[in-house]
PDB file of C-alpha atoms in Angstrom:
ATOM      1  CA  UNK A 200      75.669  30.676 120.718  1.00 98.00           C
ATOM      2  CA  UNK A 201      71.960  31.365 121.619  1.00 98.00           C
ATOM      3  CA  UNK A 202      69.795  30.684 118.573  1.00 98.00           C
ATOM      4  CA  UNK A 203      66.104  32.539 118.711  1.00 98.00           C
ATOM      5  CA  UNK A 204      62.851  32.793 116.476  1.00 98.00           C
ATOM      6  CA  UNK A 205      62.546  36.740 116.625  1.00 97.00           C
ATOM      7  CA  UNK A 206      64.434  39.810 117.798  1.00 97.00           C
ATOM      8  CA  UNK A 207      63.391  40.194 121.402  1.00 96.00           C
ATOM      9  CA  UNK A 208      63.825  36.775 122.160  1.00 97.00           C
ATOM     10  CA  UNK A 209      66.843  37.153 123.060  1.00 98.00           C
ATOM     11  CA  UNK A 210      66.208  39.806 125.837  1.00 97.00           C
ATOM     12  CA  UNK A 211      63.356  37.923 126.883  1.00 95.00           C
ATOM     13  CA  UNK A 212      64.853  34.504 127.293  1.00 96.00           C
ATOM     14  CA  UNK A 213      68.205  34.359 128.796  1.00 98.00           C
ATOM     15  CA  UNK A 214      69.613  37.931 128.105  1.00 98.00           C
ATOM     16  CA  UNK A 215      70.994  38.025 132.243  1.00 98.00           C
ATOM     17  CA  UNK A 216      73.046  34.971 131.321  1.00 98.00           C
ATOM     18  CA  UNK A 217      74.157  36.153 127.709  1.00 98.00           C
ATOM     19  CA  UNK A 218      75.412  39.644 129.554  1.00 98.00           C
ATOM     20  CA  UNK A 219      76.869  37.765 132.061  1.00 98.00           C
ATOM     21  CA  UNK A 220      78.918  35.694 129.950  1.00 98.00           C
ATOM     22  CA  UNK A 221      80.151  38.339 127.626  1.00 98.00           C
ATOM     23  CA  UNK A 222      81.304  40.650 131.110  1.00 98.00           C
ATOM     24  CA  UNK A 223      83.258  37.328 132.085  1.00 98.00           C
ATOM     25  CA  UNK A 224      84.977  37.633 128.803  1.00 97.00           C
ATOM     26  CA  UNK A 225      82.856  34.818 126.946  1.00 98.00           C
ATOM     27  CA  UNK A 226      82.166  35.453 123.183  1.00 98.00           C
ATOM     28  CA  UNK A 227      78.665  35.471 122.754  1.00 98.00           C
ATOM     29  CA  UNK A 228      76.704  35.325 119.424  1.00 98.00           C
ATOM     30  CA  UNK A 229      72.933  35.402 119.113  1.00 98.00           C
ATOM     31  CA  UNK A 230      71.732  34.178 115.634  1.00 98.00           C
ATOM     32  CA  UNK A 231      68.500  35.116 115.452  1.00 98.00           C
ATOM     33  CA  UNK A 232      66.362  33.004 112.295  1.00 98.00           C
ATOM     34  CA  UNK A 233      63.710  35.743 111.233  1.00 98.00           C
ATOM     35  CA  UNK A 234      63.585  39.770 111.245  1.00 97.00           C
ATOM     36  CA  UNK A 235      60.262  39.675 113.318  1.00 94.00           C
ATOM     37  CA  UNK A 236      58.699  41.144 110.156  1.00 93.00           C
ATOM     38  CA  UNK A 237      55.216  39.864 111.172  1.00 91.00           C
ATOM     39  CA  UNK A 238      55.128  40.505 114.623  1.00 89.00           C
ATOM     40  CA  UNK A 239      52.799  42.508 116.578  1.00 90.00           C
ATOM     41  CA  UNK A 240      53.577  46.074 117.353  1.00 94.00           C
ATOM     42  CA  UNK A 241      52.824  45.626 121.782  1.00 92.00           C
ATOM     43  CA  UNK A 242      53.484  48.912 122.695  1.00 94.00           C
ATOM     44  CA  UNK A 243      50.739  50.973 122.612  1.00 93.00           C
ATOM     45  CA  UNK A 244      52.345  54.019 121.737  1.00 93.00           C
ATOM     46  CA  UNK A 245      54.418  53.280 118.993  1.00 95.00           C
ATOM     47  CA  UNK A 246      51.289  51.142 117.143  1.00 94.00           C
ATOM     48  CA  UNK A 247      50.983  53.607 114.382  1.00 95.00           C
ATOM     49  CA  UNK A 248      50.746  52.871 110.711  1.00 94.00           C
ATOM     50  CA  UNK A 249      53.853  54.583 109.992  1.00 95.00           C
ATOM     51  CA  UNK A 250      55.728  52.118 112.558  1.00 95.00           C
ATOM     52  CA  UNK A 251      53.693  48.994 110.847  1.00 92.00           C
ATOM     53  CA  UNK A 252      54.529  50.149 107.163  1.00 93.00           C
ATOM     54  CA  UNK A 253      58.654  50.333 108.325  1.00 95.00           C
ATOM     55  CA  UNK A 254      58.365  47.465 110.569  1.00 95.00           C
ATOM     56  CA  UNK A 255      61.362  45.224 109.362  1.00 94.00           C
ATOM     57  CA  UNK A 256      63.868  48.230 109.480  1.00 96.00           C
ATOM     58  CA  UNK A 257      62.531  49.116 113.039  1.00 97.00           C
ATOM     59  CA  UNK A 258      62.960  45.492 114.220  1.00 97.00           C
ATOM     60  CA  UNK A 259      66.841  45.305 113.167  1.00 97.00           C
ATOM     61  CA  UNK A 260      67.571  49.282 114.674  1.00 98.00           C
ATOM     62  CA  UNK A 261      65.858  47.834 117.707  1.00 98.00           C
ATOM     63  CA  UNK A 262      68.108  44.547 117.484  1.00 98.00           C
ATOM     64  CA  UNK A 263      71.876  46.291 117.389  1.00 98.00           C
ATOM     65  CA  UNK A 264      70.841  48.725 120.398  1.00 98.00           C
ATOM     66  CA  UNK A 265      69.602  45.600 122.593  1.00 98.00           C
ATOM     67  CA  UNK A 266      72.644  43.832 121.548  1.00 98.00           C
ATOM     68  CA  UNK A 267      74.902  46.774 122.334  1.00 98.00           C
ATOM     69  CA  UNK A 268      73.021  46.881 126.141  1.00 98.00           C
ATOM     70  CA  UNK A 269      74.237  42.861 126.332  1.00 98.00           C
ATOM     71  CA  UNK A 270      77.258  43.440 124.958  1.00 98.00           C
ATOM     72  CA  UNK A 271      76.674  40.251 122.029  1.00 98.00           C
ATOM     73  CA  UNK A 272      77.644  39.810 119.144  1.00 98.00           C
ATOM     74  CA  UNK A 273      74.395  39.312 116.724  1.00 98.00           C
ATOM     75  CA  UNK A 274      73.502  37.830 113.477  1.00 98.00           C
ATOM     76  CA  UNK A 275      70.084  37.237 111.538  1.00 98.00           C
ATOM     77  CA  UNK A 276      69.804  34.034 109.623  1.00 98.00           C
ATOM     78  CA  UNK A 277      67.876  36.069 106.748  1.00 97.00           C
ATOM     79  CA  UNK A 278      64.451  34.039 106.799  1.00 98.00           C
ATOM     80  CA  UNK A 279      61.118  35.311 107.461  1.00 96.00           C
ATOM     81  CA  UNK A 280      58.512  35.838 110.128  1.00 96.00           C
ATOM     82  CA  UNK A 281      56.000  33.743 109.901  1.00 95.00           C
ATOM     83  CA  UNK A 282      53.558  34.856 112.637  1.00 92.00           C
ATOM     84  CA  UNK A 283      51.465  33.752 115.156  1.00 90.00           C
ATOM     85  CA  UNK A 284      49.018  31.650 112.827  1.00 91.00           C
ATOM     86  CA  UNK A 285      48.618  27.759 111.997  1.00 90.00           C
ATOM     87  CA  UNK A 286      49.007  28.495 108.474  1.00 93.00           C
ATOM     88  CA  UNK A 287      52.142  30.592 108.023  1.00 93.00           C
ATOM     89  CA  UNK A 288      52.545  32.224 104.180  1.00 94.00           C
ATOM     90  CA  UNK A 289      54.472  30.154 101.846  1.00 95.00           C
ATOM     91  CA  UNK A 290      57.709  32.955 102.425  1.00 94.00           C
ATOM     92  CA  UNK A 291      58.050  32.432 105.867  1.00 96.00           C
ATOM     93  CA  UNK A 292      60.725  30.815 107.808  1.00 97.00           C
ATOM     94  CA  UNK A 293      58.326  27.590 108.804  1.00 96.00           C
ATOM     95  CA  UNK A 294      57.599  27.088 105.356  1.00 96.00           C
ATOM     96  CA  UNK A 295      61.391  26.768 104.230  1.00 95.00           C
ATOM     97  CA  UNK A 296      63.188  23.557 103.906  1.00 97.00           C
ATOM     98  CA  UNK A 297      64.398  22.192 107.220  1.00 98.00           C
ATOM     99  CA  UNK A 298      67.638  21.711 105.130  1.00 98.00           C
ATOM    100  CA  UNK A 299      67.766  25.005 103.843  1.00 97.00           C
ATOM    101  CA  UNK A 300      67.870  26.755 107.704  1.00 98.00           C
ATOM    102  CA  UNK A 301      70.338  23.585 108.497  1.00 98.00           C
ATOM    103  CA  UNK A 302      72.561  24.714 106.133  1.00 98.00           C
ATOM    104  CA  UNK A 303      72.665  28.255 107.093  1.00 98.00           C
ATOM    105  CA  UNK A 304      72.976  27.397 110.870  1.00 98.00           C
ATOM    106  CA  UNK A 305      76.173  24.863 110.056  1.00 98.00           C
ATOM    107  CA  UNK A 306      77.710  28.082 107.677  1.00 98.00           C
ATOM    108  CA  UNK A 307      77.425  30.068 110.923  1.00 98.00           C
ATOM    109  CA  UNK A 308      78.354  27.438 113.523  1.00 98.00           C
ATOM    110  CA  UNK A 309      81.669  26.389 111.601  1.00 98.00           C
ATOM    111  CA  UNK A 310      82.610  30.319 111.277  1.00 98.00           C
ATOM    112  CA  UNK A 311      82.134  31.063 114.971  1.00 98.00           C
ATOM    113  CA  UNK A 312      82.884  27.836 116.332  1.00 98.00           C
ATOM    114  CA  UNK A 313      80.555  27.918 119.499  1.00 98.00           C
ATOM    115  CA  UNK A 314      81.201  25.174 122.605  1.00 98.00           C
ATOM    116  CA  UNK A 315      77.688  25.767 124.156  1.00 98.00           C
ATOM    117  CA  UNK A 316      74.262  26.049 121.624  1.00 98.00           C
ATOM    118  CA  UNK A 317      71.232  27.413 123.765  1.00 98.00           C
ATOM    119  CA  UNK A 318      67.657  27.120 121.823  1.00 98.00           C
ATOM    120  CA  UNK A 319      64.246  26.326 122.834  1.00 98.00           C
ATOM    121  CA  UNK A 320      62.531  23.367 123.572  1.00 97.00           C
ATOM    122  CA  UNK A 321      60.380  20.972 121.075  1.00 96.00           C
ATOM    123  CA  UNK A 322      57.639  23.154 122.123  1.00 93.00           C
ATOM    124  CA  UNK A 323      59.270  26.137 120.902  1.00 91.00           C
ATOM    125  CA  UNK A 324      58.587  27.456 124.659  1.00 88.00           C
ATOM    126  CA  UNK A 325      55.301  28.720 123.566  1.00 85.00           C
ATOM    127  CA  UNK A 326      53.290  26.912 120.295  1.00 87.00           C
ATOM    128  CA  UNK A 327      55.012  30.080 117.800  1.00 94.00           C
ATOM    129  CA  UNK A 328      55.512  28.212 114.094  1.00 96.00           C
ATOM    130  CA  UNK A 329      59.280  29.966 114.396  1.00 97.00           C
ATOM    131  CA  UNK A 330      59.777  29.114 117.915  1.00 97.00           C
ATOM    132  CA  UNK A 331      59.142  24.908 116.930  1.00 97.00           C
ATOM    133  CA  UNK A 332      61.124  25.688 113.579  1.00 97.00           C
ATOM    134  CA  UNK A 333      64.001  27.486 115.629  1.00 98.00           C
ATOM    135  CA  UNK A 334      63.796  24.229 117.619  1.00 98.00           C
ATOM    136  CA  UNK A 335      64.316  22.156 114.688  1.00 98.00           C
ATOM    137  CA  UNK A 336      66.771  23.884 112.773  1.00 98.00           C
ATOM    138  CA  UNK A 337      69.421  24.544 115.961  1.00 98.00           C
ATOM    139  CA  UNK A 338      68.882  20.938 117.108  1.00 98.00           C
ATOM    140  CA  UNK A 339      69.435  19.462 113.364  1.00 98.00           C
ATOM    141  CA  UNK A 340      72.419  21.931 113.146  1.00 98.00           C
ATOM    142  CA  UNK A 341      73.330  20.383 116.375  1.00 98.00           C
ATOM    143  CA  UNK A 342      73.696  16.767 115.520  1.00 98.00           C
ATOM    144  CA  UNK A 343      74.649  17.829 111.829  1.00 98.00           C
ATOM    145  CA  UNK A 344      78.603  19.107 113.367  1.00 98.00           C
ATOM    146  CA  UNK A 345      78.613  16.147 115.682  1.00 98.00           C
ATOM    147  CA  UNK A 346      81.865  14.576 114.795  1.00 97.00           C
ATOM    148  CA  UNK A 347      83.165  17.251 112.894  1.00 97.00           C
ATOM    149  CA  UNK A 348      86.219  19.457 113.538  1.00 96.00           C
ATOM    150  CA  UNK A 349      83.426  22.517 114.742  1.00 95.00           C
ATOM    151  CA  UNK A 350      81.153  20.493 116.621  1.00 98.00           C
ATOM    152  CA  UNK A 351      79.433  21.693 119.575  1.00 98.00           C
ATOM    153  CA  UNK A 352      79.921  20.187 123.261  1.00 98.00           C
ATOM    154  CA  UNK A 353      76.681  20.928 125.001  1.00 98.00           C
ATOM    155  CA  UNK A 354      72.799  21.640 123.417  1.00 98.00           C
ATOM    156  CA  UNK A 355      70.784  23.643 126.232  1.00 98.00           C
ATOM    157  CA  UNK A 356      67.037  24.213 125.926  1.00 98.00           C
ATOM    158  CA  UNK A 357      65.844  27.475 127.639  1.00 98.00           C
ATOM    159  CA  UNK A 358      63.572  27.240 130.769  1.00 95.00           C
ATOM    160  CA  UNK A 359      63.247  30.496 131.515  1.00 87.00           C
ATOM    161  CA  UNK A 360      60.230  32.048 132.416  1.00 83.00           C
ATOM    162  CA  UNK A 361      59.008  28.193 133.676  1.00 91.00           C
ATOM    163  CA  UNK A 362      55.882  27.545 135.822  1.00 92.00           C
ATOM    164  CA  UNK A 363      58.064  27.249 138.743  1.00 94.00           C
ATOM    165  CA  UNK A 364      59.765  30.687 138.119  1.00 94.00           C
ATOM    166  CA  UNK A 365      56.008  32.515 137.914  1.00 93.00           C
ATOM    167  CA  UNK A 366      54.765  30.245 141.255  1.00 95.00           C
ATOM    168  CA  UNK A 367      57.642  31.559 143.435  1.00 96.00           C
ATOM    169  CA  UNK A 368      57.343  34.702 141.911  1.00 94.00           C
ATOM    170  CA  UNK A 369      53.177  35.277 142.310  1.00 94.00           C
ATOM    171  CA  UNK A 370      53.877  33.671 146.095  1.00 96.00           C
ATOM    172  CA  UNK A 371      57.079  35.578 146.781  1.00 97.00           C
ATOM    173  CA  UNK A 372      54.650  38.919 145.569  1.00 95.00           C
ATOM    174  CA  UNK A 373      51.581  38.050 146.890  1.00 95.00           C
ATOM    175  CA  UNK A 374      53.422  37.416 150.545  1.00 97.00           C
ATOM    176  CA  UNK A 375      54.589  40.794 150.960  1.00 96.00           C
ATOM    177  CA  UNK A 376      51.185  41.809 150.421  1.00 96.00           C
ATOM    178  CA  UNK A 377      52.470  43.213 146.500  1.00 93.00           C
ATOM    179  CA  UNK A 378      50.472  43.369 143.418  1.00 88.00           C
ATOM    180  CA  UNK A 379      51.080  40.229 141.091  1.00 89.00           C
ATOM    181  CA  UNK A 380      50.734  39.625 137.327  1.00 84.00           C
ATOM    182  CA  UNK A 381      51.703  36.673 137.473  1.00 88.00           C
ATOM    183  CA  UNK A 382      48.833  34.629 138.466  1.00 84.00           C
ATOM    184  CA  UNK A 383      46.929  35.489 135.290  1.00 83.00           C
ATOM    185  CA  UNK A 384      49.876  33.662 133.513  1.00 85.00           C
ATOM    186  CA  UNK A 385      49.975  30.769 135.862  1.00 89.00           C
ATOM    187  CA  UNK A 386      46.444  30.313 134.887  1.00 88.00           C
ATOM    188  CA  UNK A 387      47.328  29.572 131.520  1.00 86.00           C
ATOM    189  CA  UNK A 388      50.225  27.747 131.388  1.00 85.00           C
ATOM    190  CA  UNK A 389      50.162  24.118 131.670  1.00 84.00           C
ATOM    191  CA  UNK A 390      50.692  22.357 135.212  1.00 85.00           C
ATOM    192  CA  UNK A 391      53.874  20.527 134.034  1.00 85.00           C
ATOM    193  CA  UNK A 392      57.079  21.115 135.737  1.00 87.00           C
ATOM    194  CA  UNK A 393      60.684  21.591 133.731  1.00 90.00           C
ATOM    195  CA  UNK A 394      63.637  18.878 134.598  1.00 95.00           C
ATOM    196  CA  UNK A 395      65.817  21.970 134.828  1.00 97.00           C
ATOM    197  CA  UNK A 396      69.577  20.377 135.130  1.00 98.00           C
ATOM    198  CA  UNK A 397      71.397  24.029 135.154  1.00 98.00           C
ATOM    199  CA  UNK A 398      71.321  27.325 136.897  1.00 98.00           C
ATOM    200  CA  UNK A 399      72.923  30.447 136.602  1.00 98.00           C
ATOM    201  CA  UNK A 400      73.278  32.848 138.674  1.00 98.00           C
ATOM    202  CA  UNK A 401      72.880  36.620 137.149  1.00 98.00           C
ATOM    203  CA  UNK A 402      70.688  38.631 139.688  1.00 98.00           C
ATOM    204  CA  UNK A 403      73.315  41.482 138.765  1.00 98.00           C
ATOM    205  CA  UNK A 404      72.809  41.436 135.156  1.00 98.00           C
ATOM    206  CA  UNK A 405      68.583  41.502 135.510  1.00 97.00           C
ATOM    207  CA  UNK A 406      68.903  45.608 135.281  1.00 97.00           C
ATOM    208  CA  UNK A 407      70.997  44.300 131.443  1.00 98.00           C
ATOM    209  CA  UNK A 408      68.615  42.346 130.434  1.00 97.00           C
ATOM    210  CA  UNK A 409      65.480  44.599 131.584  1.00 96.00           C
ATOM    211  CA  UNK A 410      67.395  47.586 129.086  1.00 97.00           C
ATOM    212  CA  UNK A 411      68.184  45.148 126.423  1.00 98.00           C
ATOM    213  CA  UNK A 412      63.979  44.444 126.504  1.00 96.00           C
ATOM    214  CA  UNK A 413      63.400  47.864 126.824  1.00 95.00           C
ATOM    215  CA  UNK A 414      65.343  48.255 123.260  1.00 97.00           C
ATOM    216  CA  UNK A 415      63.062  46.587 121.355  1.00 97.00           C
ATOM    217  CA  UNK A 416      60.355  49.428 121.931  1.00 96.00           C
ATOM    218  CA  UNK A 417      58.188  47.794 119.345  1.00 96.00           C
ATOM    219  CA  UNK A 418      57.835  44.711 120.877  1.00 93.00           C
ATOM    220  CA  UNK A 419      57.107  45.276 124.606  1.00 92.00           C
ATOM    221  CA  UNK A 420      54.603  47.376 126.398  1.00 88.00           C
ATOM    222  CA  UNK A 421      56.238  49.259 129.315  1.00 84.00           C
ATOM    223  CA  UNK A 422      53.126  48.825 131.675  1.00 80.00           C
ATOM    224  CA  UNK A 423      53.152  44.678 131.486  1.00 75.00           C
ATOM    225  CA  UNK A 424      53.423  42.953 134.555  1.00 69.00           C
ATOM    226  CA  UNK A 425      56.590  41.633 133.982  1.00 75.00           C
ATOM    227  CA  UNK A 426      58.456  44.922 134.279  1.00 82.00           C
ATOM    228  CA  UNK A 427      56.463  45.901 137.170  1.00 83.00           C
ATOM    229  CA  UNK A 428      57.972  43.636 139.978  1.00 89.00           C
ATOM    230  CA  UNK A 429      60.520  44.722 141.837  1.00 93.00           C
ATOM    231  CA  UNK A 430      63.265  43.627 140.866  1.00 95.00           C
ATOM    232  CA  UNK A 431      64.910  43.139 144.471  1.00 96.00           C
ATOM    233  CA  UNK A 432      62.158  40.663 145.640  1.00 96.00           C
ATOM    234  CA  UNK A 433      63.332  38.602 142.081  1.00 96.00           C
ATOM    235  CA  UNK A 434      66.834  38.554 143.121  1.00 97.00           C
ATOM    236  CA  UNK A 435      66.081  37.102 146.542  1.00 97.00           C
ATOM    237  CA  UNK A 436      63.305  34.883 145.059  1.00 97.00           C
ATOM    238  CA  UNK A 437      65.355  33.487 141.959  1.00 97.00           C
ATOM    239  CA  UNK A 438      68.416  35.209 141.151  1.00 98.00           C
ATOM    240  CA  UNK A 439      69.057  32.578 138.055  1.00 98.00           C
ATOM    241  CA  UNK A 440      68.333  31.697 134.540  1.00 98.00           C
ATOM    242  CA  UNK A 441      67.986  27.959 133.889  1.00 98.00           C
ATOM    243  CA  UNK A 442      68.127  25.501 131.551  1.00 98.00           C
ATOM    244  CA  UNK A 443      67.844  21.815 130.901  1.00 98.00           C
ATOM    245  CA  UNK A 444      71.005  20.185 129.386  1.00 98.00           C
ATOM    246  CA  UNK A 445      69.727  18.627 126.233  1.00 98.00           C
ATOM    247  CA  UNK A 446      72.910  17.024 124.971  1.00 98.00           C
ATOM    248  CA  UNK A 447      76.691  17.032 126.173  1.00 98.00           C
ATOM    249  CA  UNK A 448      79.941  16.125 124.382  1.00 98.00           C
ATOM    250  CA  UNK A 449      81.711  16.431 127.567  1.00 97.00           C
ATOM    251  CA  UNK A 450      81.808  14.638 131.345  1.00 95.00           C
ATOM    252  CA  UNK A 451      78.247  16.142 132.617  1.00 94.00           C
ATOM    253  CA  UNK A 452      76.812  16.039 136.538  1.00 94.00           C
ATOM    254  CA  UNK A 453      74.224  17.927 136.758  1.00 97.00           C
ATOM    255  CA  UNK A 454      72.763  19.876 138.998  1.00 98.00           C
ATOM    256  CA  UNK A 455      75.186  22.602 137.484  1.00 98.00           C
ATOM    257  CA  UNK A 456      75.645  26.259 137.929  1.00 98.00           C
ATOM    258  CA  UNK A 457      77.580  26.737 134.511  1.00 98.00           C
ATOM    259  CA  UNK A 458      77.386  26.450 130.881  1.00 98.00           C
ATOM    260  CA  UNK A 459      80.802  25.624 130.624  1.00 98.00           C
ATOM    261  CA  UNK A 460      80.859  22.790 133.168  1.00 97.00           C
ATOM    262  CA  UNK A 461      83.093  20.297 131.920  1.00 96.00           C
ATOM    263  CA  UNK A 462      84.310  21.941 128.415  1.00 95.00           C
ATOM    264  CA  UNK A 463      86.439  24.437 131.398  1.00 77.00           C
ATOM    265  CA  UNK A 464      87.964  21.048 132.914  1.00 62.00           C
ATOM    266  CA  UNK A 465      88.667  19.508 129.420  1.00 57.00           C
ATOM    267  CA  UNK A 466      90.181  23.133 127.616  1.00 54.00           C
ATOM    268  CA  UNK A 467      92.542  22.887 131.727  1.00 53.00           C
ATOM    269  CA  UNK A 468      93.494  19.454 131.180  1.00 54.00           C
ATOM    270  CA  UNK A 469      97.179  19.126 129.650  1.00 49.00           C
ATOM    271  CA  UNK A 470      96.592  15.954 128.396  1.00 48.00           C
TER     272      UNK A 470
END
């Protein structure tokens, strides 16, 4: 289970891995805590006011085709954006009760029964109101199973798109003498470095996950840098996804190039 702030997340953080595991037979649910009602509209083209006045229908059309592309199952938690401000409207989602969210997380958790939850970081990956709420509610959820007959073996935080993927990319670009976006980025993120415990490898799902972005027409502008690379110099560069392993139920020795390391060995054992 992969728990997000916004459609588009999903395809943004993650997707190769989600597509991956669903091909391998893995049933894969994104929950996904708002409808993006509040959102931007990034793509030039589409920024019209008769997109903005039908945004929240747009958002959740633009949700079951990327989900389709990864081949996920996909459900929205039924709250609502709260966007990009430090003072989101009393409706939104970071507004609600952390209880409230809880609640709805646990209904879905003990329905689906996940063994790996995926989520973001205490920063929320980027300093979104949703993203540090998402945080919140899918850790809470986390810990709120624990001992329970549905409870959860591992908690991964994303680290996707980290400082050390866009330095190997901008050097790996910048090296063959290509044009790089990425040090524009670099420049603003901070000059920390992620523990990351887990990678997976899913160069062959990147062309998945670039069609499940592409889905969400609303939300992405074709002509930013991160489409533009070529996509062979990032599969020779850093053909993974990664993560840090938050919390484990399970044996754990990380480094590890699975999700399922250890729950596999446990599900094999006879005893």
């Amino acid at each position: 289970m992969a728990v997000h702030a916004h459609p588009d997340d999903e395809s943004s953080k993650g997707a190769a891995t989600l597509a991956r595991y669903a091909a391998e037979g893995a049933d894969v649910l994104v929950v996904t805590c708002t409808g993006g009602e509040r959102g931007d509209v990034l793509n030039p083209r589409l920024n019209t006011p008769e997109i903005r006045a039908n945004l929240p229908e747009i958002r959740r059309r633009e949700m079951a085709r990327a989900r389709e592309i990864l081949g996920v199952r996909q459900r929205f938690l039924g709250f609502r954006d709260s966007g990009l401000t430090d003072d989101p409207p009393a409706d939104s989602f970071a507004r609600q009760p952390l209880g409230t969210a809880v609640h709805r997380l646990v209904e879905v958790i003990r329905e689906f029964r996940p063994d790996v939850l995926v989520t973001y970081d205490e920063t929320g990956g980027y300093p979104h109101p949703d993203h540090i709420r998402t945080h919140e509610v899918a850790v809470t959820a986390f810990d709120a199973v624990t001992g329970t007959p549905w409870q959860i073996a591992k908690l991964y935080y994303l680290a996707t798109l980290s400082r050390q993927w866009f330095q190997a990319m901008h050097d790996a670009l910048t090296a063959r003498g290509l044009d790089s976006a990425m040090g524009e980025v670099l420049a603003e993120l901070p000059d920390t470095e992620i523990p990351i415990t887990t990678r997976i490898h899913c160069a062959d799902y990147f062309d998945v996950r670039d069609r499940a972005l592409l889905a969400h027409e609303t939300q992405v502008d074709p002509a930013h840098g991160f489409l533009r690379h070529p996509r062979d110099v990032e599969r020779e560069v850093w053909p993974t996804e990664d993560y840090v392993l938050a919390r484990s139920l399970v044996p754990a020795d990380p480094p590890e190039d699975d999700l399922f390391a250890g729950i596999r060995a446990v599900s094999a054992d006879p005893a």
